[in-house]
Tab-separated table of C-alpha atoms in Angstrom:
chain	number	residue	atom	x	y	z
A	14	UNK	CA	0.000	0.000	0.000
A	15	UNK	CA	2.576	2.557	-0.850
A	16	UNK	CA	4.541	2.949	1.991
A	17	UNK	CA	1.550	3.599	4.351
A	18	UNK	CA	0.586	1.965	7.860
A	19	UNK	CA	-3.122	1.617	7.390
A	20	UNK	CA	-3.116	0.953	10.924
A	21	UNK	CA	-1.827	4.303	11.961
A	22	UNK	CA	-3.437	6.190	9.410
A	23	UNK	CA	-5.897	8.850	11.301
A	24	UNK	CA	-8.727	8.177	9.381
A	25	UNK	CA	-8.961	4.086	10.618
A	26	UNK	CA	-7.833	5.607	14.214
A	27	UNK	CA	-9.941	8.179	15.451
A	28	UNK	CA	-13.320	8.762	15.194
A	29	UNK	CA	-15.103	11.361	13.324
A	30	UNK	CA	-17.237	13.840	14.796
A	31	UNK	CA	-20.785	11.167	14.420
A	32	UNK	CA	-18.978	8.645	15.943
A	33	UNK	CA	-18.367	10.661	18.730
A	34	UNK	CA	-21.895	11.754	19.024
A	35	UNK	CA	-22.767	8.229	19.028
A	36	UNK	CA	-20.387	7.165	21.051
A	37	UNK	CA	-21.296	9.025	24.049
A	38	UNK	CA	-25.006	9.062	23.215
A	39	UNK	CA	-25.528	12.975	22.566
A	40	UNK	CA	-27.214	14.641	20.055
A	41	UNK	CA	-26.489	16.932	17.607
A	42	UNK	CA	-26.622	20.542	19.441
A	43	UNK	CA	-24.912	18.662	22.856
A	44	UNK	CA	-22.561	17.203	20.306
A	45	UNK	CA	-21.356	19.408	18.526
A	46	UNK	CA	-21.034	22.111	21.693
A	47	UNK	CA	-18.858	19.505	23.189
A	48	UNK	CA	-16.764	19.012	20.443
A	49	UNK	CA	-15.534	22.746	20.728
A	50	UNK	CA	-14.826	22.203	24.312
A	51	UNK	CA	-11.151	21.293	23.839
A	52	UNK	CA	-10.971	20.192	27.633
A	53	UNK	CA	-13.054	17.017	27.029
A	54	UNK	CA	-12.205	16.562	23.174
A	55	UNK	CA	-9.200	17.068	21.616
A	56	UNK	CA	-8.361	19.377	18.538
A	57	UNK	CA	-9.441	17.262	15.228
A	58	UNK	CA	-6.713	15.782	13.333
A	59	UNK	CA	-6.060	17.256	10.088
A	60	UNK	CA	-4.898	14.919	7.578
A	61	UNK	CA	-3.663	15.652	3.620
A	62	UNK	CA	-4.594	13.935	0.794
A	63	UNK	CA	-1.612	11.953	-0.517
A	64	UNK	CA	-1.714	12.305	-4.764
């Protein structure tokens, strides 16, 4: 796979934003207020595309 760890890659490690939601069983408004509260979730992981 080109060099690449799928294991490590970010996207197959952390969740996304839903997930989270789900996760935790909040809904959208609580969710996403949460998810700005950086001293329960971290920042987001930013990942590039690789072309």
């Amino acid at each position: 796979m080109d060099g690449h760890d799928m294991s490590t890659d970010p996207r197959h490690v952390f969740l996304d934003a839903t997930d989270v939601m789900h996760r935790y069983g909040w809904g959208k408004t609580r969710g996403y207020q949460n998810l700005k509260d950086r001293s329960l979730v971290p920042a987001p992981v930013m990942t590039h595309p690789t072309l």
